mmCIF file of C-alpha atoms and ligand atoms in Angstrom:
data_model
loop_
_atom_site.group_PDB
_atom_site.id
_atom_site.type_symbol
_atom_site.label_atom_id
_atom_site.label_comp_id
_atom_site.label_asym_id
_atom_site.label_seq_id
_atom_site.Cartn_x
_atom_site.Cartn_y
_atom_site.Cartn_z
ATOM 1 C CA MET X 1 -17.494 -25.190 12.814
ATOM 2 C CA LEU X 2 -17.472 -21.391 12.077
ATOM 3 C CA LYS X 3 -14.326 -21.935 10.026
ATOM 4 C CA ASP X 4 -15.963 -24.514 7.736
ATOM 5 C CA LYS X 5 -18.907 -22.325 7.343
ATOM 6 C CA ILE X 6 -16.741 -19.380 6.315
ATOM 7 C CA LYS X 7 -14.869 -21.597 3.910
ATOM 8 C CA SER X 8 -17.984 -23.018 2.297
ATOM 9 C CA LEU X 9 -19.336 -19.394 2.015
ATOM 10 C CA ALA X 10 -16.201 -18.053 0.448
ATOM 11 C CA LYS X 11 -16.427 -20.830 -2.187
ATOM 12 C CA ALA X 12 -20.027 -19.997 -2.719
ATOM 13 C CA TYR X 13 -19.330 -16.340 -3.283
ATOM 14 C CA LYS X 14 -16.060 -16.628 -5.014
ATOM 15 C CA GLU X 15 -17.593 -15.879 -8.546
ATOM 16 C CA GLU X 16 -19.378 -12.891 -7.222
ATOM 17 C CA VAL X 17 -16.056 -11.533 -5.791
ATOM 18 C CA ILE X 18 -14.391 -12.228 -9.165
ATOM 19 C CA ALA X 19 -17.094 -10.405 -10.894
ATOM 20 C CA ASN X 20 -16.741 -7.397 -8.540
ATOM 21 C CA ARG X 21 -12.873 -7.360 -8.965
ATOM 22 C CA ARG X 22 -13.413 -7.490 -12.766
ATOM 23 C CA HIS X 23 -15.904 -4.424 -12.714
ATOM 24 C CA LEU X 24 -13.457 -2.466 -10.478
ATOM 25 C CA HIS X 25 -10.495 -3.456 -12.648
ATOM 26 C CA ALA X 26 -12.319 -2.235 -15.745
ATOM 27 C CA ASN X 27 -13.261 1.032 -14.116
ATOM 28 C CA PRO X 28 -10.218 2.207 -12.185
ATOM 29 C CA GLU X 29 -9.897 5.715 -10.688
ATOM 30 C CA LEU X 30 -6.938 7.672 -9.521
ATOM 31 C CA SER X 31 -6.119 8.436 -5.895
ATOM 32 C CA TYR X 32 -8.693 10.608 -4.095
ATOM 33 C CA VAL X 33 -11.103 10.660 -7.073
ATOM 34 C CA GLU X 34 -12.485 7.124 -6.546
ATOM 35 C CA PHE X 35 -16.124 8.455 -6.824
ATOM 36 C CA LYS X 36 -17.555 5.707 -8.869
ATOM 37 C CA THR X 37 -15.733 3.059 -6.865
ATOM 38 C CA SER X 38 -16.887 4.590 -3.833
ATOM 39 C CA ALA X 39 -20.551 4.413 -5.162
ATOM 40 C CA PHE X 40 -20.100 0.854 -6.009
ATOM 41 C CA VAL X 41 -18.915 -0.027 -2.528
ATOM 42 C CA GLU X 42 -21.663 1.859 -1.005
ATOM 43 C CA GLU X 43 -24.290 -0.001 -3.101
ATOM 44 C CA LYS X 44 -22.852 -3.290 -2.388
ATOM 45 C CA LEU X 45 -22.781 -2.699 1.335
ATOM 46 C CA LYS X 46 -26.371 -1.562 1.391
ATOM 47 C CA ASP X 47 -27.324 -4.599 -0.632
ATOM 48 C CA LEU X 48 -26.077 -6.599 2.112
ATOM 49 C CA GLY X 49 -28.385 -4.682 4.408
ATOM 50 C CA ILE X 50 -25.586 -3.136 6.269
ATOM 51 C CA THR X 51 -26.920 0.186 7.705
ATOM 52 C CA LYS X 52 -24.154 1.501 9.905
ATOM 53 C CA ILE X 53 -22.192 3.116 7.044
ATOM 54 C CA ASP X 54 -20.336 6.354 7.452
ATOM 55 C CA LYS X 55 -18.609 8.231 4.547
ATOM 56 C CA LYS X 56 -15.052 9.265 5.431
ATOM 57 C CA ALA X 57 -12.410 11.148 3.588
ATOM 58 C CA THR X 58 -14.689 12.165 0.711
ATOM 59 C CA THR X 59 -14.578 8.755 -1.053
ATOM 60 C CA GLY X 60 -13.943 6.269 1.789
ATOM 61 C CA TRP X 61 -16.194 4.252 3.966
ATOM 62 C CA SER X 62 -16.442 2.864 7.334
ATOM 63 C CA ALA X 63 -19.011 0.221 8.012
ATOM 64 C CA LEU X 64 -20.099 -1.962 10.986
ATOM 65 C CA ILE X 65 -21.109 -5.505 11.047
ATOM 66 C CA GLU X 66 -22.346 -6.284 14.503
ATOM 67 C CA GLY X 67 -22.293 -9.877 15.959
ATOM 68 C CA LYS X 68 -23.781 -10.797 19.257
ATOM 69 C CA ASN X 69 -22.717 -8.542 22.215
ATOM 70 C CA PRO X 70 -21.453 -5.953 19.696
ATOM 71 C CA SER X 71 -19.468 -3.766 22.214
ATOM 72 C CA LYS X 72 -17.360 -6.816 23.489
ATOM 73 C CA LYS X 73 -14.473 -6.141 20.976
ATOM 74 C CA VAL X 74 -14.000 -4.380 17.648
ATOM 75 C CA VAL X 75 -11.637 -5.425 15.030
ATOM 76 C CA ALA X 76 -11.057 -3.465 11.739
ATOM 77 C CA LEU X 77 -10.570 -4.855 8.193
ATOM 78 C CA ARG X 78 -9.017 -2.507 5.676
ATOM 79 C CA ALA X 79 -8.975 -2.200 1.900
ATOM 80 C CA ASP X 80 -7.595 0.583 -0.489
ATOM 81 C CA MET X 81 -9.509 1.490 -3.645
ATOM 82 C CA ASP X 82 -7.233 3.716 -5.801
ATOM 83 C CA ALA X 83 -5.581 2.895 -9.180
ATOM 84 C CA LEU X 84 -2.390 4.011 -10.892
ATOM 85 C CA PRO X 85 -1.500 6.336 -13.808
ATOM 86 C CA ILE X 86 -0.483 3.473 -16.009
ATOM 87 C CA ILE X 87 -1.748 2.329 -19.439
ATOM 88 C CA GLU X 88 -2.772 -1.373 -19.066
ATOM 89 C CA ALA X 89 -1.067 -3.697 -21.546
ATOM 90 C CA ASN X 90 -3.028 -6.900 -20.678
ATOM 91 C CA ASP X 91 -5.318 -8.307 -23.310
ATOM 92 C CA VAL X 92 -8.089 -9.435 -20.978
ATOM 93 C CA PRO X 93 -12.037 -9.096 -21.052
ATOM 94 C CA TYR X 94 -11.826 -6.845 -17.894
ATOM 95 C CA LYS X 95 -9.194 -4.408 -19.303
ATOM 96 C CA SER X 96 -9.300 -0.938 -18.034
ATOM 97 C CA LYS X 97 -11.945 1.136 -19.844
ATOM 98 C CA ASN X 98 -10.390 4.335 -18.356
ATOM 99 C CA VAL X 99 -7.278 4.520 -20.693
ATOM 100 C CA GLY X 100 -4.204 5.702 -18.762
ATOM 101 C CA VAL X 101 -5.456 4.527 -15.396
ATOM 102 C CA MET X 102 -5.055 0.967 -14.219
ATOM 103 C CA HIS X 103 -5.434 -1.174 -11.017
ATOM 104 C CA ALA X 104 -1.867 -2.218 -11.211
ATOM 105 C CA CYS X 105 -1.334 -2.627 -7.533
ATOM 106 C CA GLY X 106 -4.308 -4.945 -6.886
ATOM 107 C CA HIS X 107 -6.405 -2.535 -4.978
ATOM 108 C CA ASP X 108 -9.444 -3.792 -7.073
ATOM 109 C CA ALA X 109 -8.704 -7.353 -5.603
ATOM 110 C CA HIS X 110 -8.521 -5.752 -2.047
ATOM 111 C CA THR X 111 -11.846 -3.983 -2.414
ATOM 112 C CA ALA X 112 -13.475 -6.940 -3.851
ATOM 113 C CA SER X 113 -12.151 -9.317 -1.299
ATOM 114 C CA LEU X 114 -13.391 -7.106 1.454
ATOM 115 C CA LEU X 115 -16.726 -6.742 0.016
ATOM 116 C CA GLY X 116 -16.716 -10.664 -0.163
ATOM 117 C CA ALA X 117 -15.508 -10.896 3.462
ATOM 118 C CA ALA X 118 -18.363 -8.292 4.411
ATOM 119 C CA LYS X 119 -20.954 -10.615 2.687
ATOM 120 C CA ILE X 120 -19.603 -13.644 4.641
ATOM 121 C CA LEU X 121 -19.336 -12.076 8.045
ATOM 122 C CA ASN X 122 -22.831 -10.409 7.676
ATOM 123 C CA GLU X 123 -24.217 -13.992 7.042
ATOM 124 C CA VAL X 124 -22.311 -15.418 10.041
ATOM 125 C CA LYS X 125 -22.982 -12.546 12.434
ATOM 126 C CA ASP X 126 -25.056 -14.720 14.947
ATOM 127 C CA ASP X 127 -22.037 -16.989 15.292
ATOM 128 C CA PHE X 128 -19.457 -14.399 16.770
ATOM 129 C CA GLU X 129 -19.454 -11.763 19.401
ATOM 130 C CA GLY X 130 -18.248 -8.247 18.889
ATOM 131 C CA THR X 131 -18.070 -5.911 15.987
ATOM 132 C CA ILE X 132 -16.251 -5.830 12.711
ATOM 133 C CA LYS X 133 -15.337 -2.496 11.307
ATOM 134 C CA LEU X 134 -14.835 -2.450 7.459
ATOM 135 C CA ILE X 135 -12.582 0.373 6.118
ATOM 136 C CA PHE X 136 -12.537 1.132 2.430
ATOM 137 C CA GLN X 137 -10.084 3.950 1.962
ATOM 138 C CA PRO X 138 -9.092 6.209 -0.820
ATOM 139 C CA GLY X 139 -5.669 7.418 -1.951
ATOM 140 C CA GLU X 140 -3.051 4.694 -0.859
ATOM 141 C CA GLU X 141 -0.765 5.450 -3.718
ATOM 142 C CA VAL X 142 -0.308 9.208 -3.281
ATOM 143 C CA VAL X 143 0.940 11.186 -0.303
ATOM 144 C CA PRO X 144 -0.482 12.154 2.201
ATOM 145 C CA GLY X 145 -2.143 8.734 2.066
ATOM 146 C CA GLY X 146 -5.827 8.070 2.283
ATOM 147 C CA ALA X 147 -5.163 6.100 5.679
ATOM 148 C CA SER X 148 -3.903 9.404 7.223
ATOM 149 C CA LEU X 149 -7.036 11.284 6.131
ATOM 150 C CA MET X 150 -9.369 8.378 7.193
ATOM 151 C CA ILE X 151 -7.664 8.679 10.575
ATOM 152 C CA LYS X 152 -8.165 12.374 10.749
ATOM 153 C CA ASP X 153 -11.727 11.877 9.797
ATOM 154 C CA LYS X 154 -12.050 9.542 13.099
ATOM 155 C CA VAL X 155 -12.208 6.217 11.456
ATOM 156 C CA LEU X 156 -10.504 4.737 14.315
ATOM 157 C CA GLU X 157 -13.046 6.017 16.815
ATOM 158 C CA ASP X 158 -16.573 5.247 17.935
ATOM 159 C CA PRO X 159 -16.042 2.545 18.069
ATOM 160 C CA ARG X 160 -12.106 2.054 18.399
ATOM 161 C CA PRO X 161 -10.958 -1.157 17.054
ATOM 162 C CA ALA X 162 -8.415 -3.133 19.170
ATOM 163 C CA GLY X 163 -6.645 -4.176 16.054
ATOM 164 C CA ILE X 164 -6.599 -3.717 12.357
ATOM 165 C CA ILE X 165 -5.907 -6.236 9.417
ATOM 166 C CA GLY X 166 -5.055 -5.463 5.902
ATOM 167 C CA GLN X 167 -4.025 -7.683 2.965
ATOM 168 C CA HIS X 168 -2.039 -6.827 -0.070
ATOM 169 C CA VAL X 169 -1.607 -8.930 -3.238
ATOM 170 C CA MET X 170 1.807 -10.431 -3.867
ATOM 171 C CA PRO X 171 2.770 -11.553 -7.346
ATOM 172 C CA PHE X 172 5.954 -13.391 -6.206
ATOM 173 C CA ILE X 173 3.893 -15.675 -3.934
ATOM 174 C CA ASP X 174 1.802 -18.386 -5.602
ATOM 175 C CA SER X 175 -1.917 -18.147 -5.458
ATOM 176 C CA GLY X 176 -3.237 -20.396 -2.605
ATOM 177 C CA LYS X 177 -0.506 -19.184 -0.254
ATOM 178 C CA VAL X 178 -0.210 -16.081 2.130
ATOM 179 C CA GLY X 179 2.621 -14.536 3.904
ATOM 180 C CA PHE X 180 3.135 -12.802 7.239
ATOM 181 C CA ARG X 181 5.945 -10.846 9.084
ATOM 182 C CA LYS X 182 5.966 -9.875 12.703
ATOM 183 C CA GLY X 183 7.558 -6.501 13.661
ATOM 184 C CA ILE X 184 9.169 -4.192 11.135
ATOM 185 C CA TYR X 185 7.928 -5.073 7.790
ATOM 186 C CA MET X 186 7.814 -2.204 5.243
ATOM 187 C CA ALA X 187 9.868 1.006 4.805
ATOM 188 C CA SER X 188 9.324 4.658 5.130
ATOM 189 C CA ALA X 189 9.462 6.610 1.899
ATOM 190 C CA ASP X 190 10.181 10.056 1.266
ATOM 191 C CA GLU X 191 10.161 11.862 -2.173
ATOM 192 C CA ILE X 192 13.125 14.036 -3.155
ATOM 193 C CA TYR X 193 12.790 16.993 -5.630
ATOM 194 C CA VAL X 194 15.911 18.695 -6.455
ATOM 195 C CA THR X 195 16.798 21.582 -8.849
ATOM 196 C CA VAL X 196 20.372 22.545 -9.479
ATOM 197 C CA LYS X 197 20.957 25.947 -11.115
ATOM 198 C CA GLY X 198 23.967 26.859 -13.046
ATOM 199 C CA LYS X 199 24.621 29.165 -15.943
ATOM 200 C CA GLY X 200 23.938 27.741 -19.260
ATOM 201 C CA GLY X 201 25.317 28.436 -22.690
ATOM 202 C CA HIS X 202 27.316 27.130 -25.585
ATOM 203 C CA GLY X 203 28.830 23.681 -24.838
ATOM 204 C CA ALA X 204 32.106 24.856 -26.623
ATOM 205 C CA MET X 205 32.706 27.616 -24.009
ATOM 206 C CA PRO X 206 32.592 25.891 -20.535
ATOM 207 C CA GLU X 207 34.908 28.480 -19.011
ATOM 208 C CA THR X 208 32.077 31.058 -19.242
ATOM 209 C CA LEU X 209 29.498 28.894 -17.878
ATOM 210 C CA ILE X 210 28.582 27.083 -14.590
ATOM 211 C CA ASP X 211 27.608 23.508 -15.781
ATOM 212 C CA PRO X 212 24.615 22.206 -13.684
ATOM 213 C CA VAL X 213 24.883 18.783 -15.525
ATOM 214 C CA LEU X 214 28.285 18.159 -13.881
ATOM 215 C CA ILE X 215 27.408 19.637 -10.615
ATOM 216 C CA ALA X 216 24.221 17.495 -10.365
ATOM 217 C CA SER X 217 26.223 14.340 -11.514
ATOM 218 C CA HIS X 218 28.726 14.856 -8.677
ATOM 219 C CA MET X 219 25.900 15.574 -6.169
ATOM 220 C CA ILE X 220 24.207 12.319 -6.992
ATOM 221 C CA VAL X 221 27.441 10.278 -6.493
ATOM 222 C CA ALA X 222 28.141 11.930 -3.354
ATOM 223 C CA LEU X 223 24.619 11.338 -2.011
ATOM 224 C CA GLN X 224 25.154 7.659 -2.166
ATOM 225 C CA GLN X 225 27.489 8.155 0.939
ATOM 226 C CA VAL X 226 24.334 8.658 2.895
ATOM 227 C CA VAL X 227 23.650 4.998 2.426
ATOM 228 C CA SER X 228 27.113 3.574 2.229
ATOM 229 C CA ARG X 229 28.927 5.650 4.960
ATOM 230 C CA ALA X 230 26.341 7.508 7.077
ATOM 231 C CA ALA X 231 23.772 4.770 7.537
ATOM 232 C CA SER X 232 24.238 1.964 10.033
ATOM 233 C CA PRO X 233 24.798 -1.309 8.229
ATOM 234 C CA LYS X 234 22.228 -2.691 10.631
ATOM 235 C CA ILE X 235 19.380 -0.407 9.289
ATOM 236 C CA PRO X 236 18.356 -1.084 5.636
ATOM 237 C CA SER X 237 18.381 2.279 3.628
ATOM 238 C CA VAL X 238 17.767 2.939 -0.099
ATOM 239 C CA LEU X 239 18.396 6.131 -1.977
ATOM 240 C CA SER X 240 17.357 6.014 -5.703
ATOM 241 C CA PHE X 241 17.149 8.763 -8.199
ATOM 242 C CA GLY X 242 14.834 7.718 -11.108
ATOM 243 C CA ARG X 243 14.621 11.193 -12.988
ATOM 244 C CA PHE X 244 17.406 13.391 -14.172
ATOM 245 C CA GLU X 245 16.364 16.076 -16.408
ATOM 246 C CA ALA X 246 18.841 18.221 -18.298
ATOM 247 C CA LEU X 247 17.087 19.720 -21.332
ATOM 248 C CA GLY X 248 20.335 20.786 -23.194
ATOM 249 C CA ALA X 249 21.657 19.466 -26.398
ATOM 250 C CA THR X 250 25.049 18.250 -27.786
ATOM 251 C CA ASN X 251 26.280 21.675 -27.665
ATOM 252 C CA VAL X 252 23.898 23.388 -25.340
ATOM 253 C CA ILE X 253 24.553 23.320 -21.500
ATOM 254 C CA PRO X 254 21.159 24.020 -19.838
ATOM 255 C CA ASN X 255 20.614 26.470 -17.096
ATOM 256 C CA GLU X 256 19.363 23.998 -14.694
ATOM 257 C CA VAL X 257 18.842 20.333 -13.929
ATOM 258 C CA LYS X 258 15.966 18.827 -12.368
ATOM 259 C CA ILE X 259 16.182 15.464 -10.322
ATOM 260 C CA GLN X 260 13.672 13.399 -8.552
ATOM 261 C CA GLY X 261 14.458 10.448 -5.988
ATOM 262 C CA THR X 262 13.196 8.327 -3.139
ATOM 263 C CA PHE X 263 14.750 7.634 0.239
ATOM 264 C CA ARG X 264 13.445 4.628 2.130
ATOM 265 C CA THR X 265 14.451 3.168 5.537
ATOM 266 C CA LEU X 266 13.108 1.215 8.527
ATOM 267 C CA ASN X 267 13.952 3.522 11.491
ATOM 268 C CA GLU X 268 12.414 7.035 12.224
ATOM 269 C CA GLU X 269 15.340 8.551 14.017
ATOM 270 C CA TRP X 270 17.840 7.584 11.124
ATOM 271 C CA ARG X 271 15.314 8.747 8.731
ATOM 272 C CA ALA X 272 15.416 12.305 10.168
ATOM 273 C CA LYS X 273 19.126 12.229 10.454
ATOM 274 C CA ALA X 274 19.549 11.086 6.803
ATOM 275 C CA HIS X 275 17.521 13.898 5.689
ATOM 276 C CA GLU X 276 19.824 16.379 7.293
ATOM 277 C CA LYS X 277 22.868 14.498 5.880
ATOM 278 C CA MET X 278 21.475 14.633 2.474
ATOM 279 C CA LEU X 279 20.899 18.486 2.687
ATOM 280 C CA GLN X 280 24.439 19.005 4.121
ATOM 281 C CA ILE X 281 26.198 16.889 1.218
ATOM 282 C CA ALA X 282 24.036 18.325 -1.545
ATOM 283 C CA HIS X 283 24.464 22.097 -0.509
ATOM 284 C CA GLY X 284 28.307 21.294 -0.004
ATOM 285 C CA ILE X 285 28.807 19.765 -3.488
ATOM 286 C CA VAL X 286 26.524 22.225 -5.356
ATOM 287 C CA GLU X 287 27.707 25.518 -3.797
ATOM 288 C CA GLY X 288 31.121 24.417 -3.661
ATOM 289 C CA MET X 289 30.968 24.074 -7.498
ATOM 290 C CA GLY X 290 29.446 27.508 -7.803
ATOM 291 C CA GLY X 291 25.810 26.228 -8.489
ATOM 292 C CA GLU X 292 22.587 27.102 -6.604
ATOM 293 C CA LEU X 293 20.471 24.281 -5.014
ATOM 294 C CA ASP X 294 16.932 23.821 -4.190
ATOM 295 C CA PHE X 295 16.512 20.466 -2.329
ATOM 296 C CA GLU X 296 13.091 19.515 -1.075
ATOM 297 C CA ILE X 297 12.273 16.347 0.857
ATOM 298 C CA ARG X 298 8.569 15.556 0.977
ATOM 299 C CA LYS X 299 7.952 13.277 3.931
ATOM 300 C CA GLY X 300 5.986 10.100 2.850
ATOM 301 C CA TYR X 301 4.624 7.367 4.898
ATOM 302 C CA PRO X 302 6.261 6.054 8.092
ATOM 303 C CA PHE X 303 7.791 2.575 8.171
ATOM 304 C CA LEU X 304 5.311 -0.228 8.826
ATOM 305 C CA GLN X 305 5.376 -2.328 12.044
ATOM 306 C CA ASN X 306 3.202 -5.262 12.418
ATOM 307 C CA ASP X 307 2.209 -5.790 16.102
ATOM 308 C CA PRO X 308 3.906 -9.102 16.948
ATOM 309 C CA GLU X 309 1.099 -10.653 18.955
ATOM 310 C CA LEU X 310 -1.841 -9.743 16.526
ATOM 311 C CA THR X 311 0.348 -10.926 13.741
ATOM 312 C CA ASP X 312 1.269 -14.248 15.459
ATOM 313 C CA ARG X 313 -2.286 -14.822 16.226
ATOM 314 C CA SER X 314 -3.329 -14.092 12.635
ATOM 315 C CA GLN X 315 -0.595 -16.208 11.275
ATOM 316 C CA GLN X 316 -1.668 -19.070 13.452
ATOM 317 C CA ALA X 317 -5.428 -18.435 12.341
ATOM 318 C CA ALA X 318 -4.201 -18.489 8.735
ATOM 319 C CA ILE X 319 -2.390 -21.836 9.313
ATOM 320 C CA GLU X 320 -5.718 -23.174 10.620
ATOM 321 C CA TYR X 321 -7.499 -22.099 7.685
ATOM 322 C CA LEU X 322 -4.957 -22.854 4.804
ATOM 323 C CA GLY X 323 -2.489 -25.454 6.393
ATOM 324 C CA LYS X 324 1.036 -24.787 7.505
ATOM 325 C CA GLU X 325 2.471 -25.581 3.940
ATOM 326 C CA ASN X 326 0.529 -22.502 2.535
ATOM 327 C CA VAL X 327 1.522 -19.899 5.164
ATOM 328 C CA LEU X 328 4.930 -18.252 4.643
ATOM 329 C CA ASP X 329 7.110 -16.043 6.513
ATOM 330 C CA LEU X 330 8.081 -12.897 4.830
ATOM 331 C CA ASP X 331 11.248 -11.010 4.555
ATOM 332 C CA ILE X 332 11.523 -7.214 4.884
ATOM 333 C CA TRP X 333 9.982 -5.175 1.998
ATOM 334 C CA MET X 334 11.423 -1.744 1.018
ATOM 335 C CA ALA X 335 8.246 -0.577 -0.526
ATOM 336 C CA ALA X 336 6.024 1.734 1.544
ATOM 337 C CA GLU X 337 2.224 1.464 2.418
ATOM 338 C CA ASP X 338 0.091 3.842 4.162
ATOM 339 C CA PHE X 339 -1.416 1.166 6.207
ATOM 340 C CA ALA X 340 1.633 2.104 8.486
ATOM 341 C CA TYR X 341 -0.449 5.043 9.587
ATOM 342 C CA TYR X 342 -3.092 2.755 11.320
ATOM 343 C CA SER X 343 -0.517 0.547 12.851
ATOM 344 C CA GLN X 344 1.066 3.568 14.445
ATOM 345 C CA GLU X 345 -2.382 4.249 16.125
ATOM 346 C CA ILE X 346 -3.576 0.626 16.972
ATOM 347 C CA ASN X 347 -2.178 -2.838 16.706
ATOM 348 C CA GLY X 348 -1.876 -3.671 13.065
ATOM 349 C CA CYS X 349 -1.258 -6.845 10.912
ATOM 350 C CA PHE X 350 -0.530 -6.363 7.200
ATOM 351 C CA TYR X 351 -0.111 -9.654 5.284
ATOM 352 C CA ARG X 352 0.353 -10.691 1.712
ATOM 353 C CA LEU X 353 -2.008 -12.597 -0.437
ATOM 354 C CA GLY X 354 -0.387 -14.829 -3.061
ATOM 355 C CA THR X 355 -1.739 -14.128 -6.515
ATOM 356 C CA ARG X 356 1.076 -15.578 -8.707
ATOM 357 C CA ASN X 357 0.313 -18.176 -11.435
ATOM 358 C CA GLU X 358 3.385 -18.908 -13.422
ATOM 359 C CA ALA X 359 1.607 -21.577 -15.636
ATOM 360 C CA LYS X 360 -0.711 -18.797 -16.781
ATOM 361 C CA GLY X 361 2.091 -16.133 -17.052
ATOM 362 C CA ILE X 362 0.784 -14.179 -14.168
ATOM 363 C CA THR X 363 3.972 -13.208 -12.855
ATOM 364 C CA SER X 364 4.455 -9.297 -13.447
ATOM 365 C CA GLY X 365 5.190 -7.138 -10.535
ATOM 366 C CA VAL X 366 2.838 -4.399 -9.098
ATOM 367 C CA HIS X 367 2.948 -1.102 -10.827
ATOM 368 C CA THR X 368 3.659 -2.585 -14.164
ATOM 369 C CA PRO X 369 1.315 -2.510 -17.213
ATOM 370 C CA THR X 370 1.262 -6.254 -17.285
ATOM 371 C CA PHE X 371 0.239 -6.739 -13.684
ATOM 372 C CA ASP X 372 -2.628 -9.137 -13.224
ATOM 373 C CA ILE X 373 -3.766 -11.709 -10.536
ATOM 374 C CA GLU X 374 -4.689 -15.355 -10.427
ATOM 375 C CA GLU X 375 -8.378 -14.847 -9.532
ATOM 376 C CA ASP X 376 -8.598 -18.174 -7.680
ATOM 377 C CA ALA X 377 -6.673 -16.202 -4.864
ATOM 378 C CA LEU X 378 -9.854 -14.143 -4.212
ATOM 379 C CA GLU X 379 -11.595 -17.048 -2.639
ATOM 380 C CA ILE X 380 -8.918 -16.823 0.156
ATOM 381 C CA GLY X 381 -8.864 -12.998 -0.208
ATOM 382 C CA ALA X 382 -12.414 -12.941 1.087
ATOM 383 C CA GLY X 383 -12.608 -15.974 3.170
ATOM 384 C CA LEU X 384 -9.420 -15.755 5.210
ATOM 385 C CA MET X 385 -9.948 -12.185 5.879
ATOM 386 C CA ALA X 386 -13.358 -12.853 7.344
ATOM 387 C CA TRP X 387 -11.762 -15.857 9.353
ATOM 388 C CA LEU X 388 -8.978 -13.771 10.685
ATOM 389 C CA ALA X 389 -11.537 -11.098 11.893
ATOM 390 C CA VAL X 390 -13.700 -13.614 13.702
ATOM 391 C CA SER X 391 -10.633 -15.515 15.060
ATOM 392 C CA GLU X 392 -9.356 -12.096 16.445
ATOM 393 C CA LEU X 393 -12.760 -11.331 17.991
ATOM 394 C CA GLN X 394 -12.682 -14.738 19.749
ATOM 395 C CA ASN X 395 -9.348 -13.688 21.343
ATOM 396 C CA SER X 396 -10.283 -11.485 24.264
HETATM 397 ZN ZN1 ZN Y 401 1.109 0.380 -5.118
HETATM 398 ZN ZN1 ZN Y 402 -0.894 -1.226 -3.095
#
């Protein structure tokens, strides 16, 4: 059976997948400058004898593995390759050698897993019909999102995949398990950059000043009404401000305050309305108090919707591969993911690979300096991806 063949290959290649992941982990690169990572992926694909390789979006790759009757159906598998500006705090042999840059979102695991899946699929290509398109993309972590650039560079054309499957590590799910969610899964995310200008001066003479610290404070409190009053309770929304920069002193009122935040939700219509509402409230408060406002909303990724049918079939295939007890139903997740761009174009399924191992202390969340993965999960990361692809090809 093909499933058993894939399983035994995943086992056989596990150490190689781990070694590749460690290499990538030790040599992380920031979004859109993944040049060495890109060269590494190219070399590995060429080592496999995969010749239909296309460079996309400067550092990305699209590669084809053709089975029998290659034009019958095309399914895409996607991995992202970029790391984050974080100083790694783990004391591990594969610790980042590029200080200040860290694979703290598991994209090293995604890339290594997809290379492993490629090796498996290439070896069983006489056992399936259709074509598998491998997508290695840059820049998932930074707007505009490598996915959008890959799409602009025609990664979803010639041949056009019927569906796309992506995986992401999940430190809250035990290694050995995976999770799926049909329909709406992840949020849209917009970045907010605000400058509130007033008139600074001596803190002892407020009557001669326009205090931007007080104005900005009122504005932040008032903006929470967007979530608590303007949003429908049926649509999840988050408005968080993580940066408030008022560079005065005990007795110095600064001229301006700079603020940064994020707005996330799960409905495109409401998202647009919320943007208007934020501007209205912020201008009202700031100008009403005599200040000046610059309020910029930089639109980030759209919300991520998993195609119900593709996701259902993938979840069933995962159950066949891992057993029912190892395949979980996921809740909505308010983080954003540029995979959403693919799933706006074609049917998408974005699922989670459990990488937690509490006994070993591997529990840190993504985007933290102590994030790591249980590497045993990579056997599933590579094998299950290969199995999901061929299962989907078999469904015509
Ligand atoms: Zn991330
Ligand atoms: Zn990520």
